[in-house]
């Protein structure tokens, strides 16, 4: 019998949309049950959200003061214990899931499958390697639980609303380590749509030239209601904070519309956007590799073109 | 205090990877190999911590085939005091690598282990977290700032929401993100000096590590390519096309 345990990701009392994407992957396993585990100091609001996701059989909660912040050292032993009896443990492939899932796998003594793109069978998965330049098919041993992270850009979020899964508190009753402590989270203040779930994203690269110039990108994004992203070069140069980086080692996203401005199109960047619906590239260099993958290309100076675009949009 | 650094050799990040037509792997013959970029960052951080004082030794660790020696010499030329080469002809997956690291830790007793946040060949992003779990010690992944003082390490982590700061007791495992530092270049005289530095060679089979439970890779395929699109002549045309597609 196959049963999937999905680790819920949340922040500030809200469920992260990545959780519903991980549930979609769980559905593709065709299991007998999908349970979502919520670990937090105060679980009620998050659990209520999770209970609405279609496909979820039960929501299991682990409420304790130590779970106030997502420390892998604290959460992993609880998840490993809760995993008894499950054939699969899935987490979203976000910084949260990437941090905690391998520790859970190690505690269970099993290998992990990272970044599942598709599911060919209950123990056969496809995942990208080499920045998405190759896709491998991997088989996990059915004798053990499969611990995996789900490449969120490959999976649409499971629908939410109609379901009303029961919520059950777990009594895990284990000591958790105290050697690792949360100090603080410095969150970028941002009223814009969330980069990982936005339907439109406007990204700027080194071509934007400075932190001040990046205002042009923000303004344009606001005009069309888009989230803002960036290349590594723009982040490294300090134009924008790290959480905006898109790519192999940043965020992997799949918006309906992606507009890359002043970005050359390095393979490490492209791997983060290859699932986008429509890619638009604006670059002054007509030979830039970004034009090889862009659905629509426009050659020219971004400082001239963006105001013109804004005017044309009206 | 001693720092152990993961120093994996991978296909250089500039190489355009080709999948073999028969689906058995990617082409690596004659392809440039380099240190995993995140491991160069890990080594640089260890060296900087040593330069600040309180660290006696920086040891680079490579698990891989017999010809890994030249690669480990680069780590020594960059400034590591010593290298450990765990020799195996088989590809080693993260859980196996973590188990091997744990064996080395038992012997070396480091205060800090610094690995890359991911190897850019398998893109797994697992080894550091698994090692910390097996070792039952703190993990601070995706580090962009590291401060060691009073038996503790304070790490700023790059997370999806921004920057998270955590504090951990030593010994601990850290994995590096891109913005932790900029690795130094190796200078010619250092290459000469590195020749005299020791490389301990350990046969993987002598570690007593269980490696039977790796994932089975049954096929390699090229990704579906996006096709080249159209060019528009100006801003007005771009907006018209996007509006027509219902995207604006
Ligand atoms: C291990 C590793 C991981 C990496 N991970 C990532 C990642 O996750 N994400 C990522 O993005 N990169 C990543 N990189 C970096 C990547 O290789 C490239 O260096 C980076 O993407 C380049 O950013 P860019 O396109 O903004 O800069 P550049 O390559 O410098 O391109 C700037 C572009 O702007 C154009 N331009 C300049 N001025 C103007 C103007 N006025 N108007 C219009 N166009 C203009 C230029 O023609 C040029 O094409 C990684 C690299 C390594 C080694
Ligand atoms: N074979 C290896 N030799 C040395 N270090 C390794 C090896 N495999 C993994 N590592 C370390 O673990 C990190 C993460 O690798 P991975 O979990 O494969 O993405 C790498 O950046 C290295 O620091």
JSON list of N, CA, C and O in Angstrom, two decimals, chain A residues 15-65:
[
{"chain": "A", "resi": 15, "resn": "UNK", "atom": "N", "xyz": [0.12, 29.04, 4.62]},
{"chain": "A", "resi": 15, "resn": "UNK", "atom": "CA", "xyz": [0.66, 27.93, 3.86]},
{"chain": "A", "resi": 15, "resn": "UNK", "atom": "C", "xyz": [1.32, 28.45, 2.60]},
{"chain": "A", "resi": 15, "resn": "UNK", "atom": "O", "xyz": [0.78, 29.30, 1.91]},
{"chain": "A", "resi": 16, "resn": "UNK", "atom": "N", "xyz": [2.51, 27.96, 2.28]},
{"chain": "A", "resi": 16, "resn": "UNK", "atom": "CA", "xyz": [3.18, 28.36, 1.04]},
{"chain": "A", "resi": 16, "resn": "UNK", "atom": "C", "xyz": [2.57, 27.59, -0.13]},
{"chain": "A", "resi": 16, "resn": "UNK", "atom": "O", "xyz": [2.32, 26.39, -0.02]},
{"chain": "A", "resi": 17, "resn": "UNK", "atom": "N", "xyz": [2.34, 28.26, -1.27]},
{"chain": "A", "resi": 17, "resn": "UNK", "atom": "CA", "xyz": [1.75, 27.57, -2.43]},
{"chain": "A", "resi": 17, "resn": "UNK", "atom": "C", "xyz": [2.57, 26.36, -2.89]},
{"chain": "A", "resi": 17, "resn": "UNK", "atom": "O", "xyz": [2.05, 25.47, -3.57]},
{"chain": "A", "resi": 18, "resn": "UNK", "atom": "N", "xyz": [3.84, 26.31, -2.52]},
{"chain": "A", "resi": 18, "resn": "UNK", "atom": "CA", "xyz": [4.67, 25.17, -2.92]},
{"chain": "A", "resi": 18, "resn": "UNK", "atom": "C", "xyz": [4.11, 23.86, -2.36]},
{"chain": "A", "resi": 18, "resn": "UNK", "atom": "O", "xyz": [4.33, 22.79, -2.93]},
{"chain": "A", "resi": 19, "resn": "UNK", "atom": "N", "xyz": [3.40, 23.95, -1.25]},
{"chain": "A", "resi": 19, "resn": "UNK", "atom": "CA", "xyz": [2.85, 22.74, -0.63]},
{"chain": "A", "resi": 19, "resn": "UNK", "atom": "C", "xyz": [1.84, 22.07, -1.55]},
{"chain": "A", "resi": 19, "resn": "UNK", "atom": "O", "xyz": [1.87, 20.85, -1.75]},
{"chain": "A", "resi": 20, "resn": "UNK", "atom": "N", "xyz": [0.95, 22.88, -2.15]},
{"chain": "A", "resi": 20, "resn": "UNK", "atom": "CA", "xyz": [-0.08, 22.33, -3.05]},
{"chain": "A", "resi": 20, "resn": "UNK", "atom": "C", "xyz": [0.57, 21.75, -4.31]},
{"chain": "A", "resi": 20, "resn": "UNK", "atom": "O", "xyz": [0.03, 20.84, -4.94]},
{"chain": "A", "resi": 21, "resn": "UNK", "atom": "N", "xyz": [1.73, 22.28, -4.69]},
{"chain": "A", "resi": 21, "resn": "UNK", "atom": "CA", "xyz": [2.46, 21.71, -5.84]},
{"chain": "A", "resi": 21, "resn": "UNK", "atom": "C", "xyz": [3.02, 20.34, -5.47]},
{"chain": "A", "resi": 21, "resn": "UNK", "atom": "O", "xyz": [2.99, 19.40, -6.27]},
{"chain": "A", "resi": 22, "resn": "UNK", "atom": "N", "xyz": [3.54, 20.23, -4.26]},
{"chain": "A", "resi": 22, "resn": "UNK", "atom": "CA", "xyz": [4.06, 18.94, -3.81]},
{"chain": "A", "resi": 22, "resn": "UNK", "atom": "C", "xyz": [2.92, 17.92, -3.72]},
{"chain": "A", "resi": 22, "resn": "UNK", "atom": "O", "xyz": [3.11, 16.73, -4.02]},
{"chain": "A", "resi": 23, "resn": "UNK", "atom": "N", "xyz": [1.72, 18.40, -3.35]},
{"chain": "A", "resi": 23, "resn": "UNK", "atom": "CA", "xyz": [0.56, 17.49, -3.30]},
{"chain": "A", "resi": 23, "resn": "UNK", "atom": "C", "xyz": [0.24, 16.97, -4.71]},
{"chain": "A", "resi": 23, "resn": "UNK", "atom": "O", "xyz": [-0.06, 15.79, -4.90]},
{"chain": "A", "resi": 24, "resn": "UNK", "atom": "N", "xyz": [0.35, 17.84, -5.73]},
{"chain": "A", "resi": 24, "resn": "UNK", "atom": "CA", "xyz": [0.13, 17.39, -7.11]},
{"chain": "A", "resi": 24, "resn": "UNK", "atom": "C", "xyz": [1.05, 16.24, -7.48]},
{"chain": "A", "resi": 24, "resn": "UNK", "atom": "O", "xyz": [0.63, 15.27, -8.11]},
{"chain": "A", "resi": 25, "resn": "UNK", "atom": "N", "xyz": [2.31, 16.35, -7.10]},
{"chain": "A", "resi": 25, "resn": "UNK", "atom": "CA", "xyz": [3.26, 15.28, -7.38]},
{"chain": "A", "resi": 25, "resn": "UNK", "atom": "C", "xyz": [2.86, 14.02, -6.62]},
{"chain": "A", "resi": 25, "resn": "UNK", "atom": "O", "xyz": [2.95, 12.91, -7.14]},
{"chain": "A", "resi": 26, "resn": "UNK", "atom": "N", "xyz": [2.39, 14.22, -5.39]},
{"chain": "A", "resi": 26, "resn": "UNK", "atom": "CA", "xyz": [1.97, 13.06, -4.58]},
{"chain": "A", "resi": 26, "resn": "UNK", "atom": "C", "xyz": [0.80, 12.35, -5.26]},
{"chain": "A", "resi": 26, "resn": "UNK", "atom": "O", "xyz": [0.75, 11.12, -5.30]},
{"chain": "A", "resi": 27, "resn": "UNK", "atom": "N", "xyz": [-0.14, 13.12, -5.83]},
{"chain": "A", "resi": 27, "resn": "UNK", "atom": "CA", "xyz": [-1.28, 12.53, -6.53]},
{"chain": "A", "resi": 27, "resn": "UNK", "atom": "C", "xyz": [-0.80, 11.65, -7.69]},
{"chain": "A", "resi": 27, "resn": "UNK", "atom": "O", "xyz": [-1.34, 10.58, -7.95]},
{"chain": "A", "resi": 28, "resn": "UNK", "atom": "N", "xyz": [0.27, 12.10, -8.36]},
{"chain": "A", "resi": 28, "resn": "UNK", "atom": "CA", "xyz": [0.79, 11.36, -9.51]},
{"chain": "A", "resi": 28, "resn": "UNK", "atom": "C", "xyz": [1.38, 10.00, -9.14]},
{"chain": "A", "resi": 28, "resn": "UNK", "atom": "O", "xyz": [1.57, 9.15, -9.99]},
{"chain": "A", "resi": 29, "resn": "UNK", "atom": "N", "xyz": [1.68, 9.81, -7.86]},
{"chain": "A", "resi": 29, "resn": "UNK", "atom": "CA", "xyz": [2.15, 8.50, -7.39]},
{"chain": "A", "resi": 29, "resn": "UNK", "atom": "C", "xyz": [0.98, 7.50, -7.36]},
{"chain": "A", "resi": 29, "resn": "UNK", "atom": "O", "xyz": [1.18, 6.30, -7.31]},
{"chain": "A", "resi": 30, "resn": "UNK", "atom": "N", "xyz": [-0.25, 8.02, -7.44]},
{"chain": "A", "resi": 30, "resn": "UNK", "atom": "CA", "xyz": [-1.48, 7.22, -7.32]},
{"chain": "A", "resi": 30, "resn": "UNK", "atom": "C", "xyz": [-1.51, 6.43, -6.01]},
{"chain": "A", "resi": 30, "resn": "UNK", "atom": "O", "xyz": [-1.68, 5.21, -6.00]},
{"chain": "A", "resi": 31, "resn": "UNK", "atom": "N", "xyz": [-1.34, 7.12, -4.91]},
{"chain": "A", "resi": 31, "resn": "UNK", "atom": "CA", "xyz": [-1.27, 6.40, -3.63]},
{"chain": "A", "resi": 31, "resn": "UNK", "atom": "C", "xyz": [-2.66, 6.13, -3.06]},
{"chain": "A", "resi": 31, "resn": "UNK", "atom": "O", "xyz": [-3.66, 6.64, -3.55]},
{"chain": "A", "resi": 32, "resn": "UNK", "atom": "N", "xyz": [-2.69, 5.35, -1.98]},
{"chain": "A", "resi": 32, "resn": "UNK", "atom": "CA", "xyz": [-3.94, 5.10, -1.29]},
{"chain": "A", "resi": 32, "resn": "UNK", "atom": "C", "xyz": [-4.32, 6.28, -0.40]},
{"chain": "A", "resi": 32, "resn": "UNK", "atom": "O", "xyz": [-5.50, 6.46, -0.09]},
{"chain": "A", "resi": 33, "resn": "UNK", "atom": "N", "xyz": [-3.31, 7.02, 0.05]},
{"chain": "A", "resi": 33, "resn": "UNK", "atom": "CA", "xyz": [-3.60, 8.18, 0.90]},
{"chain": "A", "resi": 33, "resn": "UNK", "atom": "C", "xyz": [-2.48, 9.22, 0.78]},
{"chain": "A", "resi": 33, "resn": "UNK", "atom": "O", "xyz": [-1.33, 8.87, 0.51]},
{"chain": "A", "resi": 34, "resn": "UNK", "atom": "N", "xyz": [-2.86, 10.48, 0.95]},
{"chain": "A", "resi": 34, "resn": "UNK", "atom": "CA", "xyz": [-1.88, 11.57, 1.00]},
{"chain": "A", "resi": 34, "resn": "UNK", "atom": "C", "xyz": [-2.14, 12.35, 2.28]},
{"chain": "A", "resi": 34, "resn": "UNK", "atom": "O", "xyz": [-3.22, 12.93, 2.46]},
{"chain": "A", "resi": 35, "resn": "UNK", "atom": "N", "xyz": [-1.18, 12.34, 3.18]},
{"chain": "A", "resi": 35, "resn": "UNK", "atom": "CA", "xyz": [-1.31, 13.12, 4.40]},
{"chain": "A", "resi": 35, "resn": "UNK", "atom": "C", "xyz": [-0.32, 14.28, 4.36]},
{"chain": "A", "resi": 35, "resn": "UNK", "atom": "O", "xyz": [0.79, 14.12, 3.87]},
{"chain": "A", "resi": 36, "resn": "UNK", "atom": "N", "xyz": [-0.76, 15.43, 4.86]},
{"chain": "A", "resi": 36, "resn": "UNK", "atom": "CA", "xyz": [0.13, 16.59, 4.93]},
{"chain": "A", "resi": 36, "resn": "UNK", "atom": "C", "xyz": [0.51, 16.79, 6.38]},
{"chain": "A", "resi": 36, "resn": "UNK", "atom": "O", "xyz": [-0.36, 16.75, 7.26]},
{"chain": "A", "resi": 37, "resn": "UNK", "atom": "N", "xyz": [1.79, 16.98, 6.65]},
{"chain": "A", "resi": 37, "resn": "UNK", "atom": "CA", "xyz": [2.20, 17.24, 8.04]},
{"chain": "A", "resi": 37, "resn": "UNK", "atom": "C", "xyz": [2.57, 18.71, 8.21]},
{"chain": "A", "resi": 37, "resn": "UNK", "atom": "O", "xyz": [3.34, 19.27, 7.40]},
{"chain": "A", "resi": 38, "resn": "UNK", "atom": "N", "xyz": [1.98, 19.34, 9.20]},
{"chain": "A", "resi": 38, "resn": "UNK", "atom": "CA", "xyz": [2.24, 20.74, 9.51]},
{"chain": "A", "resi": 38, "resn": "UNK", "atom": "C", "xyz": [2.99, 20.81, 10.83]},
{"chain": "A", "resi": 38, "resn": "UNK", "atom": "O", "xyz": [2.46, 20.38, 11.86]},
{"chain": "A", "resi": 39, "resn": "UNK", "atom": "N", "xyz": [4.20, 21.34, 10.81]},
{"chain": "A", "resi": 39, "resn": "UNK", "atom": "CA", "xyz": [4.95, 21.52, 12.05]},
{"chain": "A", "resi": 39, "resn": "UNK", "atom": "C", "xyz": [5.10, 23.01, 12.30]},
{"chain": "A", "resi": 39, "resn": "UNK", "atom": "O", "xyz": [5.60, 23.75, 11.44]},
{"chain": "A", "resi": 40, "resn": "UNK", "atom": "N", "xyz": [4.62, 23.47, 13.45]},
{"chain": "A", "resi": 40, "resn": "UNK", "atom": "CA", "xyz": [4.68, 24.90, 13.76]},
{"chain": "A", "resi": 40, "resn": "UNK", "atom": "C", "xyz": [4.42, 25.06, 15.25]},
{"chain": "A", "resi": 40, "resn": "UNK", "atom": "O", "xyz": [4.12, 24.08, 15.94]},
{"chain": "A", "resi": 41, "resn": "UNK", "atom": "N", "xyz": [4.56, 26.28, 15.78]},
{"chain": "A", "resi": 41, "resn": "UNK", "atom": "CA", "xyz": [4.17, 26.46, 17.18]},
{"chain": "A", "resi": 41, "resn": "UNK", "atom": "C", "xyz": [2.65, 26.64, 17.26]},
{"chain": "A", "resi": 41, "resn": "UNK", "atom": "O", "xyz": [2.01, 26.23, 18.21]},
{"chain": "A", "resi": 42, "resn": "UNK", "atom": "N", "xyz": [2.10, 27.25, 16.21]},
{"chain": "A", "resi": 42, "resn": "UNK", "atom": "CA", "xyz": [0.66, 27.45, 16.18]},
{"chain": "A", "resi": 42, "resn": "UNK", "atom": "C", "xyz": [0.16, 26.96, 14.82]},
{"chain": "A", "resi": 42, "resn": "UNK", "atom": "O", "xyz": [0.42, 27.58, 13.79]},
{"chain": "A", "resi": 43, "resn": "UNK", "atom": "N", "xyz": [-0.51, 25.81, 14.82]},
{"chain": "A", "resi": 43, "resn": "UNK", "atom": "CA", "xyz": [-0.76, 25.09, 13.57]},
{"chain": "A", "resi": 43, "resn": "UNK", "atom": "C", "xyz": [-2.13, 25.32, 12.94]},
{"chain": "A", "resi": 43, "resn": "UNK", "atom": "O", "xyz": [-2.34, 25.00, 11.77]},
{"chain": "A", "resi": 44, "resn": "UNK", "atom": "N", "xyz": [-3.07, 25.88, 13.71]},
{"chain": "A", "resi": 44, "resn": "UNK", "atom": "CA", "xyz": [-4.47, 25.82, 13.30]},
{"chain": "A", "resi": 44, "resn": "UNK", "atom": "C", "xyz": [-4.77, 26.43, 11.93]},
{"chain": "A", "resi": 44, "resn": "UNK", "atom": "O", "xyz": [-5.38, 25.78, 11.07]},
{"chain": "A", "resi": 45, "resn": "UNK", "atom": "N", "xyz": [-4.33, 27.67, 11.72]},
{"chain": "A", "resi": 45, "resn": "UNK", "atom": "CA", "xyz": [-4.66, 28.35, 10.46]},
{"chain": "A", "resi": 45, "resn": "UNK", "atom": "C", "xyz": [-4.02, 27.63, 9.28]},
{"chain": "A", "resi": 45, "resn": "UNK", "atom": "O", "xyz": [-4.64, 27.46, 8.22]},
{"chain": "A", "resi": 46, "resn": "UNK", "atom": "N", "xyz": [-2.78, 27.18, 9.47]},
{"chain": "A", "resi": 46, "resn": "UNK", "atom": "CA", "xyz": [-2.05, 26.52, 8.39]},
{"chain": "A", "resi": 46, "resn": "UNK", "atom": "C", "xyz": [-2.72, 25.18, 8.07]},
{"chain": "A", "resi": 46, "resn": "UNK", "atom": "O", "xyz": [-2.94, 24.83, 6.90]},
{"chain": "A", "resi": 47, "resn": "UNK", "atom": "N", "xyz": [-3.06, 24.44, 9.11]},
{"chain": "A", "resi": 47, "resn": "UNK", "atom": "CA", "xyz": [-3.69, 23.13, 8.92]},
{"chain": "A", "resi": 47, "resn": "UNK", "atom": "C", "xyz": [-5.04, 23.29, 8.20]},
{"chain": "A", "resi": 47, "resn": "UNK", "atom": "O", "xyz": [-5.39, 22.49, 7.33]},
{"chain": "A", "resi": 48, "resn": "UNK", "atom": "N", "xyz": [-5.78, 24.34, 8.56]},
{"chain": "A", "resi": 48, "resn": "UNK", "atom": "CA", "xyz": [-7.09, 24.56, 7.93]},
{"chain": "A", "resi": 48, "resn": "UNK", "atom": "C", "xyz": [-6.91, 24.80, 6.43]},
{"chain": "A", "resi": 48, "resn": "UNK", "atom": "O", "xyz": [-7.70, 24.31, 5.61]},
{"chain": "A", "resi": 49, "resn": "UNK", "atom": "N", "xyz": [-5.88, 25.56, 6.07]},
{"chain": "A", "resi": 49, "resn": "UNK", "atom": "CA", "xyz": [-5.60, 25.79, 4.64]},
{"chain": "A", "resi": 49, "resn": "UNK", "atom": "C", "xyz": [-5.24, 24.48, 3.95]},
{"chain": "A", "resi": 49, "resn": "UNK", "atom": "O", "xyz": [-5.71, 24.20, 2.84]},
{"chain": "A", "resi": 50, "resn": "UNK", "atom": "N", "xyz": [-4.38, 23.68, 4.60]},
{"chain": "A", "resi": 50, "resn": "UNK", "atom": "CA", "xyz": [-3.92, 22.43, 4.00]},
{"chain": "A", "resi": 50, "resn": "UNK", "atom": "C", "xyz": [-5.07, 21.45, 3.81]},
{"chain": "A", "resi": 50, "resn": "UNK", "atom": "O", "xyz": [-5.12, 20.70, 2.83]},
{"chain": "A", "resi": 51, "resn": "UNK", "atom": "N", "xyz": [-6.03, 21.49, 4.73]},
{"chain": "A", "resi": 51, "resn": "UNK", "atom": "CA", "xyz": [-7.16, 20.55, 4.68]},
{"chain": "A", "resi": 51, "resn": "UNK", "atom": "C", "xyz": [-8.04, 20.79, 3.46]},
{"chain": "A", "resi": 51, "resn": "UNK", "atom": "O", "xyz": [-8.78, 19.90, 3.04]},
{"chain": "A", "resi": 52, "resn": "UNK", "atom": "N", "xyz": [-7.96, 21.98, 2.89]},
{"chain": "A", "resi": 52, "resn": "UNK", "atom": "CA", "xyz": [-8.79, 22.30, 1.72]},
{"chain": "A", "resi": 52, "resn": "UNK", "atom": "C", "xyz": [-8.20, 21.81, 0.41]},
{"chain": "A", "resi": 52, "resn": "UNK", "atom": "O", "xyz": [-8.87, 21.79, -0.62]},
{"chain": "A", "resi": 53, "resn": "UNK", "atom": "N", "xyz": [-6.92, 21.45, 0.41]},
{"chain": "A", "resi": 53, "resn": "UNK", "atom": "CA", "xyz": [-6.27, 21.06, -0.85]},
{"chain": "A", "resi": 53, "resn": "UNK", "atom": "C", "xyz": [-6.83, 19.72, -1.33]},
{"chain": "A", "resi": 53, "resn": "UNK", "atom": "O", "xyz": [-6.87, 18.74, -0.58]},
{"chain": "A", "resi": 54, "resn": "UNK", "atom": "N", "xyz": [-7.26, 19.69, -2.57]},
{"chain": "A", "resi": 54, "resn": "UNK", "atom": "CA", "xyz": [-7.83, 18.48, -3.14]},
{"chain": "A", "resi": 54, "resn": "UNK", "atom": "C", "xyz": [-6.80, 17.37, -3.21]},
{"chain": "A", "resi": 54, "resn": "UNK", "atom": "O", "xyz": [-5.66, 17.60, -3.59]},
{"chain": "A", "resi": 55, "resn": "UNK", "atom": "N", "xyz": [-7.22, 16.18, -2.82]},
{"chain": "A", "resi": 55, "resn": "UNK", "atom": "CA", "xyz": [-6.32, 15.03, -2.84]},
{"chain": "A", "resi": 55, "resn": "UNK", "atom": "C", "xyz": [-5.76, 14.70, -1.47]},
{"chain": "A", "resi": 55, "resn": "UNK", "atom": "O", "xyz": [-5.24, 13.61, -1.25]},
{"chain": "A", "resi": 56, "resn": "UNK", "atom": "N", "xyz": [-5.87, 15.66, -0.54]},
{"chain": "A", "resi": 56, "resn": "UNK", "atom": "CA", "xyz": [-5.32, 15.43, 0.80]},
{"chain": "A", "resi": 56, "resn": "UNK", "atom": "C", "xyz": [-6.29, 14.57, 1.62]},
{"chain": "A", "resi": 56, "resn": "UNK", "atom": "O", "xyz": [-7.48, 14.87, 1.71]},
{"chain": "A", "resi": 57, "resn": "UNK", "atom": "N", "xyz": [-5.77, 13.48, 2.22]},
{"chain": "A", "resi": 57, "resn": "UNK", "atom": "CA", "xyz": [-6.62, 12.59, 3.02]},
{"chain": "A", "resi": 57, "resn": "UNK", "atom": "C", "xyz": [-6.75, 13.08, 4.45]},
{"chain": "A", "resi": 57, "resn": "UNK", "atom": "O", "xyz": [-7.82, 13.07, 5.03]},
{"chain": "A", "resi": 58, "resn": "UNK", "atom": "N", "xyz": [-5.61, 13.47, 5.03]},
{"chain": "A", "resi": 58, "resn": "UNK", "atom": "CA", "xyz": [-5.59, 13.94, 6.42]},
{"chain": "A", "resi": 58, "resn": "UNK", "atom": "C", "xyz": [-4.52, 15.00, 6.57]},
{"chain": "A", "resi": 58, "resn": "UNK", "atom": "O", "xyz": [-3.52, 14.99, 5.84]},
{"chain": "A", "resi": 59, "resn": "UNK", "atom": "N", "xyz": [-4.73, 15.88, 7.53]},
{"chain": "A", "resi": 59, "resn": "UNK", "atom": "CA", "xyz": [-3.68, 16.83, 7.89]},
{"chain": "A", "resi": 59, "resn": "UNK", "atom": "C", "xyz": [-3.20, 16.47, 9.29]},
{"chain": "A", "resi": 59, "resn": "UNK", "atom": "O", "xyz": [-4.03, 16.37, 10.22]},
{"chain": "A", "resi": 60, "resn": "UNK", "atom": "N", "xyz": [-1.93, 16.22, 9.44]},
{"chain": "A", "resi": 60, "resn": "UNK", "atom": "CA", "xyz": [-1.37, 15.85, 10.73]},
{"chain": "A", "resi": 60, "resn": "UNK", "atom": "C", "xyz": [-0.61, 17.05, 11.28]},
{"chain": "A", "resi": 60, "resn": "UNK", "atom": "O", "xyz": [0.12, 17.71, 10.55]},
{"chain": "A", "resi": 61, "resn": "UNK", "atom": "N", "xyz": [-0.82, 17.36, 12.54]},
{"chain": "A", "resi": 61, "resn": "UNK", "atom": "CA", "xyz": [-0.15, 18.55, 13.08]},
{"chain": "A", "resi": 61, "resn": "UNK", "atom": "C", "xyz": [0.80, 18.18, 14.21]},
{"chain": "A", "resi": 61, "resn": "UNK", "atom": "O", "xyz": [0.54, 17.27, 14.99]},
{"chain": "A", "resi": 62, "resn": "UNK", "atom": "N", "xyz": [1.91, 18.91, 14.25]},
{"chain": "A", "resi": 62, "resn": "UNK", "atom": "CA", "xyz": [2.87, 18.77, 15.34]},
{"chain": "A", "resi": 62, "resn": "UNK", "atom": "C", "xyz": [3.12, 20.17, 15.86]},
{"chain": "A", "resi": 62, "resn": "UNK", "atom": "O", "xyz": [3.87, 20.94, 15.29]},
{"chain": "A", "resi": 63, "resn": "UNK", "atom": "N", "xyz": [2.41, 20.51, 16.93]},
{"chain": "A", "resi": 63, "resn": "UNK", "atom": "CA", "xyz": [2.51, 21.86, 17.48]},
{"chain": "A", "resi": 63, "resn": "UNK", "atom": "C", "xyz": [3.40, 21.83, 18.71]},
{"chain": "A", "resi": 63, "resn": "UNK", "atom": "O", "xyz": [3.13, 21.10, 19.67]},
{"chain": "A", "resi": 64, "resn": "UNK", "atom": "N", "xyz": [4.48, 22.58, 18.67]},
{"chain": "A", "resi": 64, "resn": "UNK", "atom": "CA", "xyz": [5.29, 22.77, 19.88]},
{"chain": "A", "resi": 64, "resn": "UNK", "atom": "C", "xyz": [6.12, 24.03, 19.70]},
{"chain": "A", "resi": 64, "resn": "UNK", "atom": "O", "xyz": [6.41, 24.44, 18.56]},
{"chain": "A", "resi": 65, "resn": "UNK", "atom": "N", "xyz": [6.51, 24.63, 20.80]},
{"chain": "A", "resi": 65, "resn": "UNK", "atom": "CA", "xyz": [7.18, 25.93, 20.76]},
{"chain": "A", "resi": 65, "resn": "UNK", "atom": "C", "xyz": [8.45, 25.88, 19.89]},
{"chain": "A", "resi": 65, "resn": "UNK", "atom": "O", "xyz": [8.75, 26.81, 19.15]}
]
